[in-house]
JSON list of C-alpha atoms in Angstrom, two decimals:
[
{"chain": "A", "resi": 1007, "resn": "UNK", "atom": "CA", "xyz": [7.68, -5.13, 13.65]},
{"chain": "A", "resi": 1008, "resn": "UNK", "atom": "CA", "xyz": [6.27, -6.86, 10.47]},
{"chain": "A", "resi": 1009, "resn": "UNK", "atom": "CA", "xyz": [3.78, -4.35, 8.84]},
{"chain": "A", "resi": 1010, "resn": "UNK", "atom": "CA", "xyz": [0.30, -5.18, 8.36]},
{"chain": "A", "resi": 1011, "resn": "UNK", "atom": "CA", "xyz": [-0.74, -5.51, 4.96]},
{"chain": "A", "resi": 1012, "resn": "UNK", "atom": "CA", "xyz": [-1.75, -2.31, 3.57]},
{"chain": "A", "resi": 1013, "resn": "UNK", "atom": "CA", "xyz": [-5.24, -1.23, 2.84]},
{"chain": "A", "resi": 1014, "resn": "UNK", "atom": "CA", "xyz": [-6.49, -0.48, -0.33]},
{"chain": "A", "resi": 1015, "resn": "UNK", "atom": "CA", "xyz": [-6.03, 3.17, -1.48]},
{"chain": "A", "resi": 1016, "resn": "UNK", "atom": "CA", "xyz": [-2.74, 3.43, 0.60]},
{"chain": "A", "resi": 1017, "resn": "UNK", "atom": "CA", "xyz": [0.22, 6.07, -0.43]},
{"chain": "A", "resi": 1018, "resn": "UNK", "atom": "CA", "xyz": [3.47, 4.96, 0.23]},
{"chain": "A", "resi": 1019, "resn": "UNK", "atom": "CA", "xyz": [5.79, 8.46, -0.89]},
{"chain": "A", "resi": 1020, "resn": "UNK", "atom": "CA", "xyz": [9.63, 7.95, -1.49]},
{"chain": "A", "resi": 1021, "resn": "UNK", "atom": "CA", "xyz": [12.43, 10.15, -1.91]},
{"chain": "A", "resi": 1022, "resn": "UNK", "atom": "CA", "xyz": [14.85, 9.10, -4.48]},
{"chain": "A", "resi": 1023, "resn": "UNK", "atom": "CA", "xyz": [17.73, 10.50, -5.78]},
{"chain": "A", "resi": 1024, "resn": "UNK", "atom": "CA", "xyz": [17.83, 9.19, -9.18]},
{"chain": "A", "resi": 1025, "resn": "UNK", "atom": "CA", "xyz": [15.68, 9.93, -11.85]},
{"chain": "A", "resi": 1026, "resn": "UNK", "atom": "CA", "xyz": [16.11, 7.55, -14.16]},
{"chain": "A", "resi": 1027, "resn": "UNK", "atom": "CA", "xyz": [12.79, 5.41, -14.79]},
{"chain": "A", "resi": 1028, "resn": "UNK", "atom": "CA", "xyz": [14.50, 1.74, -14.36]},
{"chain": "A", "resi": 1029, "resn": "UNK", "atom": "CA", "xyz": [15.33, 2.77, -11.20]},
{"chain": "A", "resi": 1030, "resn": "UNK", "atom": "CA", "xyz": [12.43, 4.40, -10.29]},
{"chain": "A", "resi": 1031, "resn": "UNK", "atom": "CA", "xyz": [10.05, 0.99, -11.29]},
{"chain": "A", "resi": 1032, "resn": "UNK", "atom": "CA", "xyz": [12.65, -1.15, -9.37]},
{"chain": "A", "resi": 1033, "resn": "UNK", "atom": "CA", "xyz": [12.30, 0.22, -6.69]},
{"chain": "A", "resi": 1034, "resn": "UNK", "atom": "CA", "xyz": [8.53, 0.48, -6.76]},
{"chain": "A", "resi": 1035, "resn": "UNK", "atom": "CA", "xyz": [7.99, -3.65, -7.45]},
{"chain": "A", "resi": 1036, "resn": "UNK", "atom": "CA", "xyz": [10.46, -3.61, -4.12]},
{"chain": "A", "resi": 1037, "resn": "UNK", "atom": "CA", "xyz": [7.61, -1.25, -2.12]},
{"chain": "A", "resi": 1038, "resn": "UNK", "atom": "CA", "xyz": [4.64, -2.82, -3.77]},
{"chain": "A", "resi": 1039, "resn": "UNK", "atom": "CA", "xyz": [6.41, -6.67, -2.57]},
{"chain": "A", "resi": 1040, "resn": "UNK", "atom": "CA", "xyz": [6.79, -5.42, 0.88]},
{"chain": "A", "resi": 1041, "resn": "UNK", "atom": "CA", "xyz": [3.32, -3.46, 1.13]},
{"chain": "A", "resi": 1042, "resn": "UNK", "atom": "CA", "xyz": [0.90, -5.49, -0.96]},
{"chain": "A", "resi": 1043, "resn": "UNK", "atom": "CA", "xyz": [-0.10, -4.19, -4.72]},
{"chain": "A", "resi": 1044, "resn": "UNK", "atom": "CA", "xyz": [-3.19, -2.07, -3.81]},
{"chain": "A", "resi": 1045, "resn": "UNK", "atom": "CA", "xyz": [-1.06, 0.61, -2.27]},
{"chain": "A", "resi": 1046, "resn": "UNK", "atom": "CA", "xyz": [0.14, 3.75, -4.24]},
{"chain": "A", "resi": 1047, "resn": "UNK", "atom": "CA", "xyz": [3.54, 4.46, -4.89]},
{"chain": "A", "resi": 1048, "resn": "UNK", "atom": "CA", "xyz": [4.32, 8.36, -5.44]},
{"chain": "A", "resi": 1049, "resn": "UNK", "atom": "CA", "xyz": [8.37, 8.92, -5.89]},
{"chain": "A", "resi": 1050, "resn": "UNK", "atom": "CA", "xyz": [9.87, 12.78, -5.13]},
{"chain": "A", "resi": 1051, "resn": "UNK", "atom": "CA", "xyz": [13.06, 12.97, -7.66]},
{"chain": "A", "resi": 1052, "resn": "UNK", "atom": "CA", "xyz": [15.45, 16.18, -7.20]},
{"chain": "A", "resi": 1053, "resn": "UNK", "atom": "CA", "xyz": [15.62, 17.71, -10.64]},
{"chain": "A", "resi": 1054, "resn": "UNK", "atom": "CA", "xyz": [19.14, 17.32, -10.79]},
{"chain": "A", "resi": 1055, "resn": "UNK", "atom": "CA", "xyz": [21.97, 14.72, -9.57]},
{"chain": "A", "resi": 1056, "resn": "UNK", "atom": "CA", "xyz": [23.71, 17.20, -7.33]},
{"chain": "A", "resi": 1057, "resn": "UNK", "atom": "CA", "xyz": [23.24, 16.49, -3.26]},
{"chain": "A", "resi": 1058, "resn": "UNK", "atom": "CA", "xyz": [21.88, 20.32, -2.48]},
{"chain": "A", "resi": 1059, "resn": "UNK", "atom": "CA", "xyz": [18.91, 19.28, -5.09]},
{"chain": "A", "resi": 1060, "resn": "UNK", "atom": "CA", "xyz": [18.34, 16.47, -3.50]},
{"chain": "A", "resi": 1061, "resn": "UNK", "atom": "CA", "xyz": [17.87, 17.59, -0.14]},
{"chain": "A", "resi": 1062, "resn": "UNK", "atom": "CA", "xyz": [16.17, 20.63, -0.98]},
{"chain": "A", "resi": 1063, "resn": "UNK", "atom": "CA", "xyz": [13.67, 17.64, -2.13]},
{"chain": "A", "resi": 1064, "resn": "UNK", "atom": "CA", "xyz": [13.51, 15.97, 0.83]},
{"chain": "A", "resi": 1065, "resn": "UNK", "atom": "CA", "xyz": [13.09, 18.92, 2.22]},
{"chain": "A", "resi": 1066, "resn": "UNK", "atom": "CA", "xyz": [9.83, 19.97, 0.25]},
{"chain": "A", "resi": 1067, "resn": "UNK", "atom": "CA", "xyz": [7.73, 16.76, 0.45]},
{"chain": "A", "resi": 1068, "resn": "UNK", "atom": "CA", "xyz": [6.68, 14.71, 2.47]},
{"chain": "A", "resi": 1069, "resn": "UNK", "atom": "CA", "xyz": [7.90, 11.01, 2.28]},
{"chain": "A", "resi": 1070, "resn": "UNK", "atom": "CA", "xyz": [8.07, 7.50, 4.28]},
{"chain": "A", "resi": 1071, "resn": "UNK", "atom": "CA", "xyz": [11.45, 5.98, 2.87]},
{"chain": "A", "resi": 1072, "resn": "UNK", "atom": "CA", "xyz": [14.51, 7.26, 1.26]},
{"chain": "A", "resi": 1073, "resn": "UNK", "atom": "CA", "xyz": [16.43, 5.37, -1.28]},
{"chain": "A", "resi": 1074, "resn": "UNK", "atom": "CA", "xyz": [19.66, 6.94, -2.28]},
{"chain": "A", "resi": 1075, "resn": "UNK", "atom": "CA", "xyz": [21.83, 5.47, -5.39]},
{"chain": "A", "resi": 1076, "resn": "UNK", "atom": "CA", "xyz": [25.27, 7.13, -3.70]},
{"chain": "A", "resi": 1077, "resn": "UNK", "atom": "CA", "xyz": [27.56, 7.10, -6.63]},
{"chain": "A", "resi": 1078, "resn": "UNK", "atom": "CA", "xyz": [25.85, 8.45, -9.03]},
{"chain": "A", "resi": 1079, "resn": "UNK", "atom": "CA", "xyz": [24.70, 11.96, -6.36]},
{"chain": "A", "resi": 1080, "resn": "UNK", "atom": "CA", "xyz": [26.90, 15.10, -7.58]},
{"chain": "A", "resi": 1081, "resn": "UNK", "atom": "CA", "xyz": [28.78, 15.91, -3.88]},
{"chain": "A", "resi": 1082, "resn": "UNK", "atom": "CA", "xyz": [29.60, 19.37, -3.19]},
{"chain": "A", "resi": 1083, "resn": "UNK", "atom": "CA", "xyz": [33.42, 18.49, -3.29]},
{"chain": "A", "resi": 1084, "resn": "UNK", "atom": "CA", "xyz": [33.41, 17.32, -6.91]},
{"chain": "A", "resi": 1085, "resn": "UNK", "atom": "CA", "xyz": [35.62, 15.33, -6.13]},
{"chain": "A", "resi": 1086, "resn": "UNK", "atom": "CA", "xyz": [34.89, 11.79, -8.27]},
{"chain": "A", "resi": 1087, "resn": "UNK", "atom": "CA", "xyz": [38.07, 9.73, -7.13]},
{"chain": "A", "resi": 1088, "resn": "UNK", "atom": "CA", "xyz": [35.99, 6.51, -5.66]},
{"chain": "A", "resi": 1089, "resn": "UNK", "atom": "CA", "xyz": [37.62, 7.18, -2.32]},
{"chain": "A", "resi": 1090, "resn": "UNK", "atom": "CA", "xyz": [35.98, 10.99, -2.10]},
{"chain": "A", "resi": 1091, "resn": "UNK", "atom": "CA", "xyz": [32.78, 9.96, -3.44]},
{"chain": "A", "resi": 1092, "resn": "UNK", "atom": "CA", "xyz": [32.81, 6.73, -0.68]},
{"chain": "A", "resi": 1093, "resn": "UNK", "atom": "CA", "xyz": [33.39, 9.43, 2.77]},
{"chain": "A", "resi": 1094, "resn": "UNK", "atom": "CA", "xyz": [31.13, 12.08, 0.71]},
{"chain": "A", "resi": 1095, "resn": "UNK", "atom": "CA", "xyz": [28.20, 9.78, 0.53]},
{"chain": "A", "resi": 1096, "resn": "UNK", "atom": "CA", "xyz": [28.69, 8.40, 4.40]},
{"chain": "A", "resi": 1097, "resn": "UNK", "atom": "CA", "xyz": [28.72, 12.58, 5.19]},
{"chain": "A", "resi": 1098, "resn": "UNK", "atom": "CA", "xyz": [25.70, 13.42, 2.93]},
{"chain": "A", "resi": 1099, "resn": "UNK", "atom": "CA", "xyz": [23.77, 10.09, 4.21]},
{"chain": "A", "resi": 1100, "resn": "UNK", "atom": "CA", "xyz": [24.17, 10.73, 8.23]},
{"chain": "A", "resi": 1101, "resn": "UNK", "atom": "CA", "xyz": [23.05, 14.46, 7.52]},
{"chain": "A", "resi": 1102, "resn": "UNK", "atom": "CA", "xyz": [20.07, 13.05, 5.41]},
{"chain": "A", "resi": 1103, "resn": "UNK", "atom": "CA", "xyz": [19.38, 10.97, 8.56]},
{"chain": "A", "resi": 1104, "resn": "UNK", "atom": "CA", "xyz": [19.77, 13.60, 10.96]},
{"chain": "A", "resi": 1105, "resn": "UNK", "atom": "CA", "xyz": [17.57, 16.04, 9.95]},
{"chain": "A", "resi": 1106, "resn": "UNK", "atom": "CA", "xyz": [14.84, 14.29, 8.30]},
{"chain": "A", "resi": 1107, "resn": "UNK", "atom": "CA", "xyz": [14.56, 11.23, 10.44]},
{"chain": "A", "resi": 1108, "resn": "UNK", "atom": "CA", "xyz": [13.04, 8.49, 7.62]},
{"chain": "A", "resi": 1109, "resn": "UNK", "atom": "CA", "xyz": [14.36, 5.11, 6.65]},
{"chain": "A", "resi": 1110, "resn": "UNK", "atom": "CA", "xyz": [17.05, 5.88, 4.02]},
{"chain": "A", "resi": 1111, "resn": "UNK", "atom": "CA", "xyz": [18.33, 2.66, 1.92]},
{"chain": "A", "resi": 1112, "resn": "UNK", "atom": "CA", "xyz": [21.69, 3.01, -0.01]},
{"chain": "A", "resi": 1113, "resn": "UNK", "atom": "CA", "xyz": [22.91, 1.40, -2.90]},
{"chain": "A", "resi": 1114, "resn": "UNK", "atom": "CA", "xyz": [26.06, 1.78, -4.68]},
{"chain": "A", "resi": 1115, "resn": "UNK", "atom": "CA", "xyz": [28.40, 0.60, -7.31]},
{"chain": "A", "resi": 1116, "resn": "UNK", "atom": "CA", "xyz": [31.74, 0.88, -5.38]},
{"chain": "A", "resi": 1117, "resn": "UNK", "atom": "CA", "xyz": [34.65, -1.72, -4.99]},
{"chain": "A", "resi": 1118, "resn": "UNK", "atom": "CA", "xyz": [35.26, -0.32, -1.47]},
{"chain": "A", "resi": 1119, "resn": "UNK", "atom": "CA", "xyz": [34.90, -3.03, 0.40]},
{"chain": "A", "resi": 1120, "resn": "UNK", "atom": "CA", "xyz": [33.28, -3.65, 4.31]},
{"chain": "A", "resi": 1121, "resn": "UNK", "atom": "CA", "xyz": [34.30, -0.58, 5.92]},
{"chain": "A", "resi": 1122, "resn": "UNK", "atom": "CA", "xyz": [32.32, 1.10, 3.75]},
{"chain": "A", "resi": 1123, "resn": "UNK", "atom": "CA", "xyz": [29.20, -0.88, 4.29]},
{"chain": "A", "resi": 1124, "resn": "UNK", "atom": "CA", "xyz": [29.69, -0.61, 7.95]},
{"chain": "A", "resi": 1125, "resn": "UNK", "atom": "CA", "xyz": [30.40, 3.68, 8.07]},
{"chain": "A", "resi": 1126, "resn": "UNK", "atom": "CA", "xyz": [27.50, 3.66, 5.76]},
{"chain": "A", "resi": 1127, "resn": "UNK", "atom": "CA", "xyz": [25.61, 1.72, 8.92]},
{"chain": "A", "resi": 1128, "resn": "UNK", "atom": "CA", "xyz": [27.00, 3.64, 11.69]},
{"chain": "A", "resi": 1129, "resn": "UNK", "atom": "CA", "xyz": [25.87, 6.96, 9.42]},
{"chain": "A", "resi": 1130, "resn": "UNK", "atom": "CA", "xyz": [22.20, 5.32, 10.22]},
{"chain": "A", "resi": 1131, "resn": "UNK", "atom": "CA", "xyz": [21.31, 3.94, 6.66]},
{"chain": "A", "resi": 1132, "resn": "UNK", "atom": "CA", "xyz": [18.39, 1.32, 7.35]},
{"chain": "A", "resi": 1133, "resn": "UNK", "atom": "CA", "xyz": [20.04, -1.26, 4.83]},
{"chain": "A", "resi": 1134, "resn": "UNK", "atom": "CA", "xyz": [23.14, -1.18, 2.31]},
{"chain": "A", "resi": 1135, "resn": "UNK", "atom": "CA", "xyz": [22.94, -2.87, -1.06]},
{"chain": "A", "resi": 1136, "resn": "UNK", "atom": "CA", "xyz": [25.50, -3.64, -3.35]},
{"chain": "A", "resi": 1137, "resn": "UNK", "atom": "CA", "xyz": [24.22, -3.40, -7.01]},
{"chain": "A", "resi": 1138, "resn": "UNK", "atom": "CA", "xyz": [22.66, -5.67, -8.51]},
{"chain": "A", "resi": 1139, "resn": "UNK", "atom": "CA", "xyz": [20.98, -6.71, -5.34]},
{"chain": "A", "resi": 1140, "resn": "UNK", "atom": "CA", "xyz": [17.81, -9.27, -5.01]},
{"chain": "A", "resi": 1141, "resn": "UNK", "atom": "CA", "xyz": [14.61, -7.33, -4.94]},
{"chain": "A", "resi": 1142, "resn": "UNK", "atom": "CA", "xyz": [13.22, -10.06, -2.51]},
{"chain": "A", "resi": 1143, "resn": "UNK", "atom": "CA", "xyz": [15.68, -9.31, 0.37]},
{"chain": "A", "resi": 1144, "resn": "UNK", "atom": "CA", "xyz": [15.48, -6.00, 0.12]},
{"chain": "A", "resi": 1145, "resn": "UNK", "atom": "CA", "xyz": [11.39, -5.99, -0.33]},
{"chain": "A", "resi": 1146, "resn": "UNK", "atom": "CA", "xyz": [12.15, -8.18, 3.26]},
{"chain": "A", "resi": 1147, "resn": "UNK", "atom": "CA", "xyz": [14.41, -4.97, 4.69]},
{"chain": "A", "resi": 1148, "resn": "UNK", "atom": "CA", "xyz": [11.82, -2.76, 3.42]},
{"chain": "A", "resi": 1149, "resn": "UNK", "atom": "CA", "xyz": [8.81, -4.88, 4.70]},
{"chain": "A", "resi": 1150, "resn": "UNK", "atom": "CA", "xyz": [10.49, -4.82, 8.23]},
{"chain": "A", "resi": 1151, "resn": "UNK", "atom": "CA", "xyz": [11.35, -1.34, 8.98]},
{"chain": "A", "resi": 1152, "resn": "UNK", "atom": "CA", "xyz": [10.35, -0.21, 11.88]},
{"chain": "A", "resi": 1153, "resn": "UNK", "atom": "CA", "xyz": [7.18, 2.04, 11.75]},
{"chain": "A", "resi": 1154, "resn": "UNK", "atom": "CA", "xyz": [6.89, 1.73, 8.10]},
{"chain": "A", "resi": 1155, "resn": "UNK", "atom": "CA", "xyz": [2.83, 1.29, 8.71]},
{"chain": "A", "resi": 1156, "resn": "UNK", "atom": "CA", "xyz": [2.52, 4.69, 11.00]},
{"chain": "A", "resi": 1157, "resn": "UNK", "atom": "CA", "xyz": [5.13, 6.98, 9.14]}
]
């Protein structure tokens, strides 16, 4: 279901788990592109890159859309062989899913190939994106998740 174009004075909240301000504004031109520029973009950062931060985030606000930079979230294991960090992020990501029930997009920097793409899928991620990705096909992705209007 396309959503409508929003109206003005609309608040679009996201969870993200980076804090870094580049991220951050990308990722608010990719909401604005897929919602129209009148709405309101508020982003929820944990104050800290480990996972338990992060969800206790989530689990404090209210938001419509997650977007999760995988590799660079602090995984209980601390484990940072690519590998770990690759079945770490497919754990944290389906538990994200589980028990907050939002659109969650992922993006990561790892050589790891299709399977990972595809557990990241099956773990319920609404899209995967390799970085550097195009802000236009992922403002599409965004634009076309279901619900997005009523969440």
């Amino acid at each position: 279901s396309i959503m409508p174009r929003a109206y003005p004075g609309k608040v679009i909240n996201i969870l993200m788990s980076d804090r870094q301000e580049c991220f951050i504004e990308i990722i608010s031109e990719v909401v604005h592109r897929a919602a129209g520029l009148d709405v309101k973009v508020v982003a929820f950062t944990p104050p800290t890159a480990h996972a338990d931060d992060l969800f206790r985030t989530a689990s404090r606000h209210k938001w419509d859309f997650g977007f999760l930079f995988l590799n660079n979230i602090e995984y209980g294991s601390g484990n940072r062989d690519t590998r770990v960090i690759a079945n770490d992020s497919i754990d944290f990501l389906m538990k994200m899913v589980i028990v907050f029930e939002k659109p969650i997009f992922a993006f990561h920097r790892l050589n790891e190939g299709p399977w990972y793409h595809a557990r990241l899928q099956e773990a319920g991620a609404e899209a995967v994106y390799r970085i550097p990705f195009a802000l236009d096909e992922m403002a599409q992705a965004v634009r076309m998740c279901s619900g997005m209007s009523n969440r």
